mmCIF file of C-alpha atoms in Angstrom:
data_model
loop_
_atom_site.group_PDB
_atom_site.id
_atom_site.type_symbol
_atom_site.label_atom_id
_atom_site.label_comp_id
_atom_site.label_asym_id
_atom_site.label_seq_id
_atom_site.Cartn_x
_atom_site.Cartn_y
_atom_site.Cartn_z
ATOM 1 C CA MET P 20 84.653 118.097 88.774
ATOM 2 C CA ASN P 21 83.814 116.403 92.029
ATOM 3 C CA LEU P 22 85.753 113.211 91.588
ATOM 4 C CA LEU P 23 84.503 110.241 93.492
ATOM 5 C CA LYS P 24 86.791 108.903 96.118
ATOM 6 C CA LEU P 25 87.817 105.328 96.424
ATOM 7 C CA LEU P 26 86.796 102.592 98.787
ATOM 8 C CA PRO P 27 88.965 99.498 98.716
ATOM 9 C CA LEU P 28 87.276 96.129 98.966
ATOM 10 C CA ALA P 29 89.155 92.885 99.100
ATOM 11 C CA ALA P 30 86.825 90.079 98.191
ATOM 12 C CA LEU P 31 88.331 86.986 99.688
ATOM 13 C CA LEU P 32 86.264 84.403 97.952
ATOM 14 C CA GLY P 33 87.193 81.177 99.590
ATOM 15 C CA ALA P 34 90.562 80.321 101.024
ATOM 16 C CA LEU P 35 91.774 77.682 98.623
ATOM 17 C CA LEU P 36 94.828 75.505 98.933
ATOM 18 C CA PRO P 37 97.477 75.687 96.219
ATOM 19 C CA ALA P 38 98.525 72.088 96.018
ATOM 20 C CA GLN P 39 96.484 69.997 93.622
ATOM 21 C CA ASN P 40 97.039 66.658 95.260
ATOM 22 C CA ARG P 41 96.169 67.573 98.809
ATOM 23 C CA SER P 42 93.057 66.194 100.371
ATOM 24 C CA GLU P 43 90.111 68.504 100.921
ATOM 25 C CA PRO P 44 91.142 71.098 103.546
ATOM 26 C CA THR P 45 89.191 71.385 106.751
ATOM 27 C CA GLN P 46 87.279 74.516 107.655
ATOM 28 C CA GLU P 47 89.875 75.224 110.350
ATOM 29 C CA GLU P 48 92.661 75.113 107.780
ATOM 30 C CA LEU P 49 90.756 77.343 105.391
ATOM 31 C CA THR P 50 89.953 79.868 108.106
ATOM 32 C CA LYS P 51 93.607 79.900 109.190
ATOM 33 C CA LEU P 52 94.717 80.544 105.613
ATOM 34 C CA ARG P 53 92.248 83.388 105.277
ATOM 35 C CA THR P 54 93.435 84.942 108.532
ATOM 36 C CA GLU P 55 97.069 84.657 107.445
ATOM 37 C CA LYS P 56 96.285 86.236 104.110
ATOM 38 C CA LEU P 57 94.479 89.154 105.712
ATOM 39 C CA ALA P 58 97.472 89.738 108.008
ATOM 40 C CA LYS P 59 99.734 90.468 105.039
ATOM 41 C CA PRO P 60 100.939 94.075 104.634
ATOM 42 C CA VAL P 61 98.918 94.584 101.464
ATOM 43 C CA PHE P 62 95.770 94.280 103.583
ATOM 44 C CA THR P 63 96.968 95.830 106.823
ATOM 45 C CA LYS P 64 98.406 98.984 105.263
ATOM 46 C CA ALA P 65 95.064 100.137 103.871
ATOM 47 C CA ALA P 66 91.516 100.221 105.146
ATOM 48 C CA TRP P 67 90.285 97.243 103.143
ATOM 49 C CA LEU P 68 86.799 95.923 103.738
ATOM 50 C CA THR P 69 86.087 92.243 103.164
ATOM 51 C CA ASP P 70 82.318 92.409 103.506
ATOM 52 C CA TYR P 71 80.792 93.064 100.088
ATOM 53 C CA ASP P 72 77.467 94.360 101.430
ATOM 54 C CA LYS P 73 79.103 96.683 103.947
ATOM 55 C CA ALA P 74 81.554 97.957 101.327
ATOM 56 C CA ARG P 75 78.756 98.851 98.911
ATOM 57 C CA ALA P 76 76.753 100.530 101.654
ATOM 58 C CA LYS P 77 79.773 102.538 102.795
ATOM 59 C CA ALA P 78 80.666 103.503 99.235
ATOM 60 C CA LYS P 79 77.124 104.718 98.671
ATOM 61 C CA GLN P 80 77.136 106.702 101.889
ATOM 62 C CA GLU P 81 80.500 108.300 101.106
ATOM 63 C CA ASN P 82 79.969 108.677 97.343
ATOM 64 C CA LYS P 83 82.968 106.551 96.467
ATOM 65 C CA LEU P 84 83.883 103.974 93.901
ATOM 66 C CA LEU P 85 84.703 100.460 95.001
ATOM 67 C CA PHE P 86 88.222 99.320 94.241
ATOM 68 C CA THR P 87 87.740 95.570 94.305
ATOM 69 C CA TYR P 88 90.460 92.980 94.605
ATOM 70 C CA PHE P 89 89.469 89.353 94.212
ATOM 71 C CA THR P 90 91.979 87.040 95.780
ATOM 72 C CA ARG P 91 92.344 83.849 97.785
ATOM 73 C CA SER P 92 94.768 82.379 100.227
ATOM 74 C CA TYR P 93 97.574 81.478 97.840
ATOM 75 C CA ALA P 94 97.098 84.233 95.275
ATOM 76 C CA HIS P 95 99.210 87.402 95.332
ATOM 77 C CA MET H 20 92.016 71.030 89.063
ATOM 78 C CA HIS H 21 88.921 73.017 89.778
ATOM 79 C CA ASN H 22 89.017 73.534 93.525
ATOM 80 C CA THR H 23 85.701 74.704 94.949
ATOM 81 C CA SER H 24 86.697 74.632 98.629
ATOM 82 C CA HIS H 25 85.770 77.741 100.513
ATOM 83 C CA VAL H 26 85.260 78.943 104.031
ATOM 84 C CA ALA H 27 81.729 78.024 105.068
ATOM 85 C CA ASP H 28 80.704 81.501 106.161
ATOM 86 C CA GLU H 29 81.630 83.129 102.852
ATOM 87 C CA PRO H 30 78.421 84.921 101.807
ATOM 88 C CA TYR H 31 79.366 85.433 98.133
ATOM 89 C CA PRO H 32 81.303 82.346 97.030
ATOM 90 C CA THR H 33 80.638 82.993 93.319
ATOM 91 C CA LEU H 34 81.103 86.772 93.256
ATOM 92 C CA LEU H 35 84.179 86.506 91.037
ATOM 93 C CA GLN H 36 82.263 84.645 88.327
ATOM 94 C CA ASP H 37 79.140 86.743 88.860
ATOM 95 C CA LYS H 38 81.181 89.824 87.990
ATOM 96 C CA GLY H 39 82.541 88.287 84.815
ATOM 97 C CA PHE H 40 86.014 87.287 85.983
ATOM 98 C CA ARG H 41 87.638 83.901 85.609
ATOM 99 C CA ALA H 42 90.834 83.955 87.617
ATOM 100 C CA PHE H 43 92.357 85.111 90.865
ATOM 101 C CA PRO H 44 93.675 87.685 91.418
ATOM 102 C CA SER H 45 91.407 90.121 89.564
ATOM 103 C CA ILE H 46 90.856 93.816 90.167
ATOM 104 C CA CYS H 47 88.202 96.259 89.102
ATOM 105 C CA PHE H 48 86.412 99.454 89.912
ATOM 106 C CA MET H 49 82.720 99.057 90.741
ATOM 107 C CA ASP H 50 79.937 101.519 91.313
ATOM 108 C CA THR H 51 77.978 101.452 94.540
ATOM 109 C CA GLU H 52 75.489 98.979 93.062
ATOM 110 C CA GLY H 53 78.301 96.534 92.430
ATOM 111 C CA ASN H 54 78.394 96.999 88.662
ATOM 112 C CA VAL H 55 81.871 96.472 87.229
ATOM 113 C CA LEU H 56 82.843 99.709 85.511
ATOM 114 C CA THR H 57 86.470 99.280 84.577
ATOM 115 C CA ARG H 58 89.355 96.843 84.891
ATOM 116 C CA PRO H 59 92.657 98.643 85.454
ATOM 117 C CA GLY H 60 96.081 97.424 84.424
ATOM 118 C CA ARG H 61 98.391 95.976 87.047
ATOM 119 C CA SER H 62 100.767 98.911 87.483
ATOM 120 C CA VAL H 63 100.195 101.624 90.085
ATOM 121 C CA LYS H 64 100.224 104.184 87.277
ATOM 122 C CA ALA H 65 97.570 102.289 85.319
ATOM 123 C CA MET H 66 95.394 101.932 88.412
ATOM 124 C CA ALA H 67 95.656 105.639 89.217
ATOM 125 C CA GLU H 68 94.802 106.585 85.636
ATOM 126 C CA THR H 69 91.850 104.219 85.518
ATOM 127 C CA GLN H 70 90.629 105.481 88.874
ATOM 128 C CA ALA H 71 90.640 109.067 87.619
ATOM 129 C CA GLN H 72 88.926 108.092 84.372
ATOM 130 C CA THR H 73 86.354 105.950 86.162
ATOM 131 C CA SER H 74 85.516 108.770 88.556
ATOM 132 C CA GLN H 75 85.084 111.098 85.593
ATOM 133 C CA LEU H 76 82.937 108.480 83.861
ATOM 134 C CA VAL H 77 80.594 108.125 86.826
ATOM 135 C CA ALA H 78 80.292 111.888 87.296
ATOM 136 C CA LEU H 79 79.527 112.473 83.610
ATOM 137 C CA ARG H 80 77.062 109.604 83.355
ATOM 138 C CA ALA H 81 75.245 111.037 86.356
ATOM 139 C CA LYS H 82 74.487 114.174 84.331
ATOM 140 C CA GLY H 83 72.188 112.109 82.106
ATOM 141 C CA ASP H 84 69.991 114.188 79.812
ATOM 142 C CA LYS H 85 71.156 117.370 81.503
ATOM 143 C CA ALA H 86 74.692 116.982 80.196
ATOM 144 C CA SER H 87 75.941 119.905 78.139
ATOM 145 C CA ALA H 88 77.431 119.355 74.679
ATOM 146 C CA THR H 89 80.898 119.593 76.192
ATOM 147 C CA GLN H 90 80.022 117.042 78.866
ATOM 148 C CA GLN H 91 78.566 114.688 76.246
ATOM 149 C CA ARG H 92 81.805 114.967 74.318
ATOM 150 C CA ASP H 93 83.861 114.366 77.447
ATOM 151 C CA LEU H 94 81.746 111.329 78.308
ATOM 152 C CA PHE H 95 82.271 109.864 74.846
ATOM 153 C CA LEU H 96 86.010 110.467 75.036
ATOM 154 C CA VAL H 97 86.421 108.941 78.488
ATOM 155 C CA GLU H 98 84.299 105.936 77.484
ATOM 156 C CA LEU H 99 86.493 105.582 74.422
ATOM 157 C CA GLN H 100 89.653 105.782 76.557
ATOM 158 C CA LEU H 101 88.269 103.027 78.752
ATOM 159 C CA ASP H 102 87.248 100.914 75.742
ATOM 160 C CA LEU H 103 83.601 101.020 76.769
ATOM 161 C CA VAL H 104 82.261 102.010 73.342
ATOM 162 C CA LYS H 105 81.329 99.167 71.014
ATOM 163 C CA ALA H 106 83.409 99.226 67.842
ATOM 164 C CA ASP H 107 80.398 99.639 65.575
ATOM 165 C CA GLU H 108 79.113 102.587 67.616
ATOM 166 C CA ILE H 109 82.311 104.660 67.723
ATOM 167 C CA GLN H 110 81.895 106.497 64.435
ATOM 168 C CA ALA H 111 78.155 107.102 64.848
ATOM 169 C CA ARG H 112 78.645 108.650 68.275
ATOM 170 C CA ALA H 113 81.624 110.695 67.124
ATOM 171 C CA ASP H 114 79.609 112.115 64.215
ATOM 172 C CA LYS H 115 77.042 113.578 66.615
ATOM 173 C CA LEU H 116 79.640 115.540 68.580
ATOM 174 C CA THR H 117 81.849 118.534 67.976
ATOM 175 C CA LEU H 118 85.364 117.186 68.236
ATOM 176 C CA SER H 119 88.722 118.899 68.015
ATOM 177 C CA GLU H 120 91.301 117.724 65.504
ATOM 178 C CA ALA H 121 93.135 115.918 68.320
ATOM 179 C CA ASP H 122 89.885 114.222 69.375
ATOM 180 C CA LYS H 123 89.235 113.150 65.773
ATOM 181 C CA LYS H 124 92.717 111.635 65.576
ATOM 182 C CA PHE H 125 92.063 109.764 68.799
ATOM 183 C CA VAL H 126 88.759 108.431 67.429
ATOM 184 C CA ALA H 127 90.461 107.374 64.195
ATOM 185 C CA GLN H 128 93.139 105.530 66.169
ATOM 186 C CA LYS H 129 90.499 103.749 68.240
ATOM 187 C CA LEU H 130 88.768 102.677 65.022
ATOM 188 C CA VAL H 131 92.025 101.188 63.740
ATOM 189 C CA ASP H 132 92.581 99.385 67.036
ATOM 190 C CA ALA H 133 88.987 98.123 66.973
ATOM 191 C CA GLU H 134 89.499 96.799 63.443
ATOM 192 C CA ILE H 135 92.612 94.971 64.613
ATOM 193 C CA GLY H 136 90.771 93.665 67.671
ATOM 194 C CA ALA H 137 88.017 92.247 65.481
ATOM 195 C CA ILE H 138 90.539 90.395 63.303
ATOM 196 C CA MET H 139 92.447 89.068 66.300
ATOM 197 C CA ALA H 140 89.244 87.905 67.964
ATOM 198 C CA LYS H 141 88.677 85.595 64.996
ATOM 199 C CA ALA H 142 92.292 84.365 64.900
ATOM 200 C CA GLN H 143 91.573 80.949 66.366
ATOM 201 C CA LYS H 144 88.814 80.304 63.859
ATOM 202 C CA GLU H 145 90.623 81.753 60.849
ATOM 203 C CA GLY H 146 94.091 80.372 61.563
ATOM 204 C CA PRO H 147 97.461 82.141 61.635
ATOM 205 C CA GLU H 148 97.920 82.588 57.877
ATOM 206 C CA LYS H 149 94.609 84.282 57.193
ATOM 207 C CA THR H 150 94.957 86.338 60.353
ATOM 208 C CA GLY H 151 98.477 87.463 59.455
ATOM 209 C CA GLU H 152 97.326 88.406 55.969
ATOM 210 C CA ALA H 153 94.373 90.396 57.298
ATOM 211 C CA LEU H 154 96.537 92.212 59.838
ATOM 212 C CA ALA H 155 99.185 92.971 57.230
ATOM 213 C CA GLY H 156 96.355 94.516 55.207
ATOM 214 C CA ILE H 157 95.833 97.042 57.993
ATOM 215 C CA LEU H 158 99.423 98.242 57.654
ATOM 216 C CA ALA H 159 99.236 98.136 53.854
ATOM 217 C CA ALA H 160 96.240 100.482 54.062
ATOM 218 C CA GLY H 161 98.428 103.006 55.868
ATOM 219 C CA LYS H 162 96.865 102.420 59.264
ATOM 220 C CA THR H 163 99.096 102.119 62.316
ATOM 221 C CA PRO H 164 98.060 100.361 65.519
ATOM 222 C CA SER H 165 98.451 102.218 68.785
ATOM 223 C CA ASP H 166 100.942 101.164 71.439
ATOM 224 C CA GLN H 167 98.061 99.484 73.265
ATOM 225 C CA ILE H 168 97.831 96.819 70.579
ATOM 226 C CA SER H 169 99.565 93.689 71.770
ATOM 227 C CA SER H 170 102.764 92.275 70.362
ATOM 228 C CA GLN H 171 100.669 89.403 68.989
ATOM 229 C CA PHE H 172 99.735 91.758 66.166
ATOM 230 C CA TRP H 173 103.352 92.385 65.193
ATOM 231 C CA PHE H 174 104.278 88.732 65.609
ATOM 232 C CA ALA H 175 101.400 87.626 63.376
ATOM 233 C CA VAL H 176 102.390 90.093 60.665
ATOM 234 C CA LEU H 177 106.070 89.143 61.001
ATOM 235 C CA ASN H 178 105.107 85.514 60.389
ATOM 236 C CA HIS H 179 103.101 86.526 57.354
ATOM 237 C CA ALA H 180 105.947 88.697 56.047
ATOM 238 C CA ALA H 181 108.436 85.831 56.445
ATOM 239 C CA LYS H 182 106.242 83.540 54.364
ATOM 240 C CA GLN H 183 105.703 86.242 51.746
ATOM 241 C CA LYS H 184 109.430 87.105 51.684
ATOM 242 C CA ASP H 185 108.469 90.692 52.397
ATOM 243 C CA ALA H 186 111.708 91.939 53.965
ATOM 244 C CA LYS H 187 110.541 95.518 54.414
ATOM 245 C CA LEU H 188 107.387 94.507 56.279
ATOM 246 C CA ALA H 189 109.275 91.943 58.356
ATOM 247 C CA GLN H 190 111.859 94.542 59.326
ATOM 248 C CA ARG H 191 109.126 96.924 60.457
ATOM 249 C CA CYS H 192 107.535 94.245 62.636
ATOM 250 C CA TYR H 193 110.855 93.064 64.040
ATOM 251 C CA ASP H 194 111.885 96.607 64.919
ATOM 252 C CA VAL H 195 108.686 97.128 66.932
ATOM 253 C CA LEU H 196 109.059 93.802 68.735
ATOM 254 C CA GLU H 197 112.728 94.390 69.487
ATOM 255 C CA LYS H 198 112.051 97.896 70.785
ATOM 256 C CA ARG H 199 109.279 96.606 73.043
ATOM 257 C CA HIS H 200 110.928 93.489 74.404
ATOM 258 C CA SER H 201 114.703 93.801 74.112
ATOM 259 C CA GLY H 202 116.235 93.182 77.544
ATOM 260 C CA ASP H 203 113.024 91.634 78.871
ATOM 261 C CA LYS H 204 113.827 88.226 80.356
ATOM 262 C CA GLN H 205 110.375 86.927 79.481
ATOM 263 C CA PHE H 206 111.204 87.376 75.794
ATOM 264 C CA GLU H 207 114.785 86.106 75.865
ATOM 265 C CA ARG H 208 113.841 83.074 73.813
ATOM 266 C CA ALA H 209 111.342 84.824 71.577
ATOM 267 C CA LEU H 210 113.687 87.480 70.200
ATOM 268 C CA PRO H 211 116.007 85.009 68.381
ATOM 269 C CA GLU H 212 112.907 83.327 66.912
ATOM 270 C CA TRP H 213 111.684 86.668 65.632
ATOM 271 C CA LYS H 214 115.158 87.332 64.180
ATOM 272 C CA LYS H 215 114.952 84.006 62.358
ATOM 273 C CA LEU H 216 111.664 85.056 60.797
ATOM 274 C CA LEU H 217 113.239 88.354 59.743
ATOM 275 C CA ASP H 218 116.144 86.495 58.143
ATOM 276 C CA GLU H 219 113.682 84.164 56.452
ATOM 277 C CA ALA H 220 111.883 87.146 54.958
ATOM 278 C CA LYS H 221 115.186 88.564 53.697
ATOM 279 C CA ALA H 222 116.440 85.277 52.237
ATOM 280 C CA LYS H 223 116.137 85.015 48.443
#
């Protein structure tokens, strides 16, 4: 059987702050958190895509499944 | 607190909810159209197994009407492994296929697990006593849940057995719970509570 290969997609849906009592974070803070999260080994050690449209298009082109990981700045 | 902050350029801010998930982090396998196919467990082993099964699922579904009898059987079995067959459709689909004795046993086990799942899904509405009684009825009928059934099942029946002073049933439940969770720090406090229920069942 021709098993489909896998295309990892990390869907970073909003970089949210963990603390409940903090004031609304600025866009700069959120962007920084997202960048820091994407620099973690879990994302740098594999060819993750963070663009949902591009990931689906690539998966279609390469006949792969999407392995999708929904996370945000403070989540593991 | 429901925090809705997100980076302004995020093109799919509600994708998590759109795909039927509630919490971060969540993982799944999707097809190329973005349909969620399966949700693997959190271990590497579980992910690898689900990946293989999902790939098989997609390949077999792609056969459509051209699928051979063997492929139709394989599709049913992989869908059953992935819990993608509705409980009330399991038997009807199984009856249309030629299954080996091992396959039939697997189907029978899934039917037992589905029966348990249906009872546990109503637990909040029915309350712990009725639920425990109904679940104990499964065991009394000679049916055994698979290892995939959560410890909630055994805990619910243990509670029921303690109230009914059914020492034999309580011992069976306790033994399963102890085997599963002994040495697990998360259950350090639960194990003595379960032992108390066992003692309660044994007390005259």
